[in-house]
Amino acid sequence: MSRATRKSPAIRRTLTAVGCTTALLSGVAACGTVENLTAGQKVDQAVEGLGKKKSLAFELGLDAKPSALVKLAGEGEPGEEMPPELAELFTGVRVKVSVESRKPLADSGEKDLVGTGVSISGPDGVLAEYRVVGDHTYYRADMKAFGEAMGFPLPTADDLPESEKDLKPVLEGKWVEVDNRELDRAAKDASGKGKGAEADEVDSKTQQKILKAVRSVVAREVTFSDKGGSDGVERIVAKASFRDLLTGVLDKLRPLADELPAGAELPTDEDLKDAPDGKVAVNFSLKNGDLTRVSVDLAALADDPKGAELPLVITFGKAGDISAPSGATKMPAGEFGGPGNPFTSGLLGGF
């Protein structure tokens, strides 16, 4: 993962959500032969196949109507109901992450990456985009479209005080460019750590321990079933009790707590008492052995789904354009996390 990506909470949350979906419900080593694979093995091999690719993209979004989200959110207190504009935003937004490397992704280090990118799109096009290419980070946002999607106006270039005129290109929707070395220095100054964000990384040995722990729980708690398919697409469903799965994974991770980044506190048993206790089903679509789609109905985790369906869908494919855009305006690193950057300012903190 690139340095700049590590500094973005919104991007980290997106990647973490996708990683959890993949790791928790695919890491199974079942018995059988290559000629007669079990449903769990097929998913396992398909996920491993993602790591063999040099170019990969995944897109995350809700495949639901705004009315379903409003219904699931409940009536709420007077004045606290979910606004229709917000429901339309969440159900219409798509988050796409792209990465390209010189080596297979599973074997790639930071120096092997050609480029990475994250884009947030609405029904009418791209709302914000973020690319890391070489030693530079590039960013643009359509602030007018963001404001319309959220139901209230966002700052314009004319609203900026003289001291923040460096942000003008961002609010005008133009590409801006930041030197990653400056971002590193800004992060070190902000954190007070000599090693910057790298002090918060999980080393490869710990990653392997985590994966082994997760796989053991998944093998015990998750059941896979082959549902057949058509047109070369095979559908496999994984089912598990959400609370049992979550509790099992956390029990395995607690002995590793000292090896996790500082501040990564695991939930206690008391915290998990309110976790949803229902069964959750994750649907995997495979074409010619490749993982193309993962979906899970989030409504199943609600106390009272009210008959609503809220499928969270992840689709996989090749990376799109993650080249360095031409004509980008250079920007001081200190301004990069300011207003006008949904990835770092918290504007999209709900993702």
Coordinates of C-alpha atoms in Angstrom, one line a residue:
M1 CA 0.0 0.0 0.0
S2 CA 1.4 3.4 -0.9
R3 CA 2.4 6.0 1.7
A4 CA -0.3 8.5 0.6
T5 CA -3.0 5.8 0.7
R6 CA -2.1 4.9 4.3
K7 CA -2.7 8.5 5.3
S8 CA -6.3 8.6 4.1
P9 CA -8.8 7.3 6.7
A10 CA -11.6 7.0 4.2
I11 CA -9.4 4.9 1.8
R12 CA -8.2 2.7 4.7
R13 CA -11.7 2.1 5.8
T14 CA -12.8 1.1 2.3
L15 CA -9.8 -1.2 1.8
T16 CA -10.3 -2.7 5.3
A17 CA -14.0 -3.4 4.6
V18 CA -13.2 -5.2 1.4
G19 CA -10.3 -7.1 2.9
C20 CA -12.5 -8.3 5.8
T21 CA -15.1 -9.5 3.4
T22 CA -12.6 -11.4 1.3
A23 CA -10.4 -12.8 4.2
L24 CA -13.2 -13.8 6.6
L25 CA -15.3 -15.7 4.1
S26 CA -12.8 -17.2 1.6
G27 CA -9.7 -18.5 3.4
V28 CA -10.7 -22.1 3.6
A29 CA -8.5 -25.1 2.8
A30 CA -10.9 -28.0 2.4
C31 CA -10.4 -31.7 1.4
G32 CA -10.7 -32.8 -2.2
T33 CA -8.9 -33.0 -5.5
V34 CA -8.3 -30.5 -8.2
E35 CA -10.7 -32.4 -10.4
N36 CA -13.4 -32.4 -7.7
L37 CA -13.1 -29.1 -5.9
T38 CA -15.4 -28.3 -3.0
A39 CA -17.2 -25.0 -3.0
G40 CA -14.9 -23.6 -0.3
Q41 CA -11.8 -24.6 -2.4
K42 CA -13.1 -22.9 -5.5
V43 CA -13.6 -19.6 -3.6
D44 CA -10.2 -20.0 -2.0
Q45 CA -8.4 -20.5 -5.3
A46 CA -10.3 -17.6 -6.9
V47 CA -9.2 -15.3 -4.1
E48 CA -5.6 -16.5 -4.4
G49 CA -6.0 -15.8 -8.2
L50 CA -6.5 -12.1 -7.4
G51 CA -3.0 -12.0 -5.9
K52 CA -1.5 -13.4 -9.1
K53 CA -2.7 -10.5 -11.2
K54 CA -0.6 -7.5 -11.9
S55 CA -3.6 -5.2 -12.6
L56 CA -6.7 -5.2 -10.4
A57 CA -9.6 -3.0 -9.6
F58 CA -12.6 -3.5 -7.3
E59 CA -15.7 -1.4 -7.1
L60 CA -17.8 -1.1 -4.0
G61 CA -21.4 0.0 -3.8
L62 CA -25.0 -0.6 -2.5
D63 CA -27.3 -2.3 -5.0
A64 CA -30.4 -0.9 -3.4
K65 CA -33.1 1.7 -3.9
P66 CA -32.9 4.8 -1.7
S67 CA -36.4 3.9 -0.2
A68 CA -34.9 0.6 1.1
L69 CA -32.2 2.5 3.0
V70 CA -34.7 4.9 4.4
K71 CA -36.9 2.0 5.5
L72 CA -34.0 0.2 7.1
A73 CA -32.9 3.3 9.0
G74 CA -36.3 3.4 10.7
E75 CA -38.6 6.2 11.5
G76 CA -36.2 7.9 14.0
E77 CA -37.1 10.8 16.2
P78 CA -38.8 13.7 14.7
G79 CA -36.3 15.7 12.7
E80 CA -33.7 12.8 12.8
E81 CA -35.1 10.7 9.9
M82 CA -32.6 9.9 7.2
P83 CA -33.0 12.6 4.5
P84 CA -33.9 11.3 1.1
E85 CA -30.9 13.1 -0.4
L86 CA -28.6 11.3 1.9
A87 CA -30.2 7.9 1.0
E88 CA -29.8 8.7 -2.7
L89 CA -26.1 9.6 -2.1
F90 CA -25.3 6.4 -0.3
T91 CA -27.1 4.1 -2.7
G92 CA -25.9 5.9 -5.8
V93 CA -22.2 6.2 -4.9
R94 CA -19.6 3.8 -6.2
V95 CA -16.1 3.5 -4.7
K96 CA -13.5 2.1 -7.1
V97 CA -9.9 1.1 -6.1
S98 CA -7.3 0.4 -8.8
V99 CA -3.8 -0.9 -8.5
E100 CA -1.2 -1.8 -11.1
S101 CA 2.2 -3.5 -10.4
R102 CA 5.2 -4.8 -12.2
K103 CA 4.9 -8.0 -10.3
P104 CA 2.0 -10.2 -9.2
L105 CA 0.2 -8.2 -6.5
A106 CA 0.7 -10.9 -3.8
D107 CA 4.5 -10.5 -4.3
S108 CA 4.6 -6.7 -4.7
G109 CA 6.2 -4.2 -2.4
E110 CA 5.6 -0.5 -2.5
K111 CA 8.5 0.0 -5.0
D112 CA 6.9 -2.5 -7.4
L113 CA 3.6 -0.5 -7.8
V114 CA 3.2 1.4 -11.0
G115 CA 0.2 3.3 -9.6
T116 CA -2.8 3.2 -7.4
G117 CA -6.0 5.1 -7.5
V118 CA -9.3 5.6 -5.7
S119 CA -12.4 7.2 -7.3
I120 CA -15.8 8.1 -5.9
S121 CA -18.6 8.3 -8.5
G122 CA -22.2 9.3 -8.4
P123 CA -25.0 8.8 -11.0
D124 CA -23.7 11.7 -13.1
G125 CA -19.9 10.9 -13.0
V126 CA -16.8 11.1 -10.9
L127 CA -17.2 13.1 -7.6
A128 CA -13.6 12.8 -6.4
E129 CA -10.5 11.0 -7.6
Y130 CA -7.2 10.2 -6.0
R131 CA -4.1 8.7 -7.7
V132 CA -0.6 7.9 -6.4
V133 CA 1.9 7.6 -9.3
G134 CA 5.6 7.4 -8.6
D135 CA 6.6 10.0 -6.0
H136 CA 3.5 12.1 -6.4
T137 CA -0.2 12.1 -5.3
Y138 CA -2.9 13.6 -7.6
Y139 CA -6.3 14.7 -6.5
R140 CA -9.5 16.4 -7.9
A141 CA -13.1 16.8 -6.8
D142 CA -16.4 18.1 -8.2
M143 CA -17.4 20.1 -5.2
K144 CA -20.6 21.4 -6.8
A145 CA -21.8 17.8 -7.6
F146 CA -20.9 16.8 -4.0
G147 CA -23.0 19.6 -2.6
E148 CA -25.9 18.7 -4.8
A149 CA -25.7 15.0 -3.9
M150 CA -25.6 15.7 -0.2
G151 CA -28.4 18.3 -0.3
F152 CA -26.5 21.4 0.9
P153 CA -23.9 23.7 -0.8
L154 CA -20.2 23.2 -0.2
P155 CA -17.6 26.0 -0.2
T156 CA -16.7 27.5 -3.6
A157 CA -13.4 29.2 -4.6
D158 CA -15.0 32.6 -4.0
D159 CA -15.7 31.6 -0.3
L160 CA -12.0 31.1 0.5
P161 CA -10.2 33.5 2.7
E162 CA -7.0 35.0 1.4
S163 CA -4.9 32.7 3.6
E164 CA -6.4 29.6 1.9
K165 CA -6.1 30.6 -1.7
D166 CA -3.9 27.6 -2.4
L167 CA -7.1 25.5 -2.2
K168 CA -8.7 27.3 -5.1
P169 CA -7.8 24.7 -7.8
V170 CA -9.3 22.0 -5.7
L171 CA -12.6 23.8 -5.3
E172 CA -12.6 24.5 -9.0
G173 CA -12.4 20.8 -9.7
K174 CA -8.9 20.9 -11.2
W175 CA -6.2 18.3 -10.6
V176 CA -3.7 19.1 -7.9
E177 CA -0.3 17.5 -7.2
V178 CA 1.5 16.8 -4.0
D179 CA 5.0 15.5 -3.5
N180 CA 4.8 12.3 -1.4
R181 CA 8.1 13.2 0.4
E182 CA 6.4 16.4 1.7
L183 CA 3.4 14.2 2.8
D184 CA 5.8 12.0 4.7
R185 CA 7.4 15.0 6.5
A186 CA 4.0 16.4 7.3
A187 CA 2.8 13.1 8.7
K188 CA 6.0 12.8 10.8
D189 CA 5.5 16.3 12.2
A190 CA 1.9 15.6 13.0
S191 CA 2.5 12.3 14.7
G192 CA 5.7 13.2 16.4
K193 CA 7.1 9.8 15.3
G194 CA 10.5 9.5 13.7
K195 CA 9.3 6.7 11.4
G196 CA 6.1 8.4 10.4
A197 CA 3.1 6.2 9.3
E198 CA 5.4 3.2 8.8
A199 CA 5.4 2.7 12.6
D200 CA 1.7 1.7 12.2
E201 CA 2.3 -1.0 9.7
V202 CA 1.8 -4.7 10.4
D203 CA 4.9 -6.7 9.4
S204 CA 4.6 -9.7 7.1
K205 CA 5.0 -12.3 9.8
T206 CA 2.1 -10.9 11.8
Q207 CA 0.0 -10.7 8.6
Q208 CA 0.6 -14.5 8.2
K209 CA -0.4 -15.2 11.8
I210 CA -3.5 -13.1 11.3
L211 CA -4.4 -14.9 8.1
K212 CA -3.8 -18.3 9.7
A213 CA -6.0 -17.4 12.7
V214 CA -8.8 -16.1 10.5
R215 CA -8.7 -19.2 8.2
S216 CA -9.0 -21.6 11.2
V217 CA -12.2 -19.8 12.4
V218 CA -13.7 -19.6 8.9
A219 CA -13.1 -23.3 8.3
R220 CA -15.0 -24.0 11.5
E221 CA -17.8 -21.4 11.4
V222 CA -18.5 -21.0 7.7
T223 CA -20.4 -23.4 5.4
F224 CA -20.0 -23.1 1.6
S225 CA -22.5 -24.4 -0.9
D226 CA -22.3 -24.5 -4.7
K227 CA -25.5 -23.1 -6.2
G228 CA -24.6 -23.8 -9.9
G229 CA -24.9 -21.0 -12.5
S230 CA -25.3 -20.2 -16.2
D231 CA -23.3 -18.6 -19.0
G232 CA -20.1 -19.7 -17.5
V233 CA -20.7 -18.0 -14.2
E234 CA -20.7 -20.1 -11.1
R235 CA -22.4 -19.0 -7.9
I236 CA -21.2 -20.1 -4.4
V237 CA -22.8 -19.0 -1.1
A238 CA -21.0 -18.9 2.2
K239 CA -23.2 -18.7 5.4
A240 CA -22.2 -18.1 9.0
S241 CA -23.5 -16.6 12.2
F242 CA -22.1 -13.1 12.2
R243 CA -21.6 -12.9 16.0
D244 CA -20.0 -16.4 16.2
L245 CA -17.7 -15.6 13.3
L246 CA -16.7 -12.2 14.7
T247 CA -16.2 -13.6 18.3
G248 CA -14.1 -16.5 17.0
V249 CA -11.9 -14.3 14.9
L250 CA -11.3 -11.8 17.8
D251 CA -10.6 -14.6 20.2
K252 CA -7.8 -15.8 17.8
L253 CA -6.5 -12.2 17.4
R254 CA -6.3 -11.3 21.0
P255 CA -3.0 -13.2 21.6
L256 CA -1.5 -11.1 18.8
A257 CA -2.6 -7.8 20.3
D258 CA 1.0 -6.8 21.2
E259 CA 2.0 -7.2 17.5
L260 CA -0.8 -5.0 16.2
P261 CA -0.2 -1.2 15.5
A262 CA -0.5 1.1 18.5
G263 CA -4.1 2.1 19.1
A264 CA -5.6 -0.9 17.4
E265 CA -7.7 -2.0 20.3
L266 CA -9.8 -5.1 19.8
P267 CA -13.5 -5.2 21.0
T268 CA -14.1 -6.9 24.3
D269 CA -16.6 -9.7 25.0
E270 CA -18.9 -7.0 26.5
D271 CA -18.7 -5.0 23.3
L272 CA -19.8 -8.0 21.3
K273 CA -23.0 -8.6 23.2
D274 CA -24.8 -6.2 21.0
A275 CA -23.4 -7.6 17.7
P276 CA -26.0 -9.0 15.4
D277 CA -26.7 -12.6 16.1
G278 CA -28.3 -13.6 12.8
K279 CA -27.0 -15.6 9.9
V280 CA -25.3 -13.7 7.1
A281 CA -24.9 -15.1 3.6
V282 CA -22.1 -14.0 1.2
N283 CA -22.6 -14.7 -2.5
F284 CA -19.5 -15.3 -4.7
S285 CA -19.6 -15.2 -8.5
L286 CA -16.8 -17.0 -10.4
K287 CA -16.2 -17.0 -14.1
N288 CA -13.7 -19.5 -15.5
G289 CA -12.4 -19.8 -12.0
D290 CA -11.9 -16.0 -11.5
L291 CA -13.7 -14.1 -8.8
T292 CA -15.8 -11.4 -10.4
R293 CA -18.4 -10.4 -7.8
V294 CA -19.1 -10.6 -4.0
S295 CA -22.3 -9.5 -2.4
V296 CA -23.8 -9.5 1.1
D297 CA -27.2 -8.3 2.2
L298 CA -26.5 -5.8 5.0
A299 CA -30.2 -5.8 6.0
A300 CA -29.6 -9.3 7.5
L301 CA -27.6 -7.7 10.2
A302 CA -30.3 -5.3 11.3
D303 CA -32.5 -6.0 14.4
D304 CA -35.6 -5.4 12.3
P305 CA -34.9 -5.4 8.5
K306 CA -38.6 -4.5 7.9
G307 CA -38.5 -6.6 4.7
A308 CA -35.9 -4.3 3.2
E309 CA -32.9 -5.6 1.2
L310 CA -29.5 -3.7 1.2
P311 CA -27.0 -5.7 -0.9
L312 CA -23.4 -4.5 -0.6
V313 CA -21.7 -5.5 -3.9
I314 CA -18.0 -5.7 -4.8
T315 CA -17.1 -6.3 -8.4
F316 CA -13.6 -7.2 -9.6
G317 CA -11.8 -6.4 -12.9
K318 CA -8.7 -4.7 -14.4
A319 CA -7.4 -1.4 -13.2
G320 CA -8.6 1.7 -15.0
D321 CA -6.5 4.7 -15.9
I322 CA -4.1 5.5 -13.0
S323 CA -1.5 7.5 -15.0
A324 CA -0.3 10.9 -13.8
P325 CA -2.8 13.5 -15.1
S326 CA -1.3 16.4 -17.1
G327 CA -1.6 20.0 -16.1
A328 CA -1.9 19.3 -12.3
T329 CA -1.3 22.3 -10.0
K330 CA 1.4 21.8 -7.3
M331 CA 0.0 22.1 -3.8
P332 CA 1.7 22.3 -0.4
A333 CA 1.3 19.0 1.6
G334 CA -0.1 20.9 4.5
E335 CA -3.1 21.9 2.5
F336 CA -3.9 18.4 1.2
G337 CA -6.0 17.3 4.1
G338 CA -8.0 20.6 4.3
P339 CA -11.6 21.3 3.2
G340 CA -12.3 20.2 -0.3
N341 CA -10.6 16.8 0.1
P342 CA -13.3 14.2 0.9
F343 CA -10.7 11.5 1.3
T344 CA -8.9 13.2 4.2
S345 CA -11.2 15.9 5.6
G346 CA -13.8 13.5 6.9
L347 CA -16.5 14.6 4.4
L348 CA -17.0 11.0 3.5
G349 CA -16.4 9.6 7.0
G350 CA -19.5 7.4 6.6
F351 CA -17.8 5.2 4.1

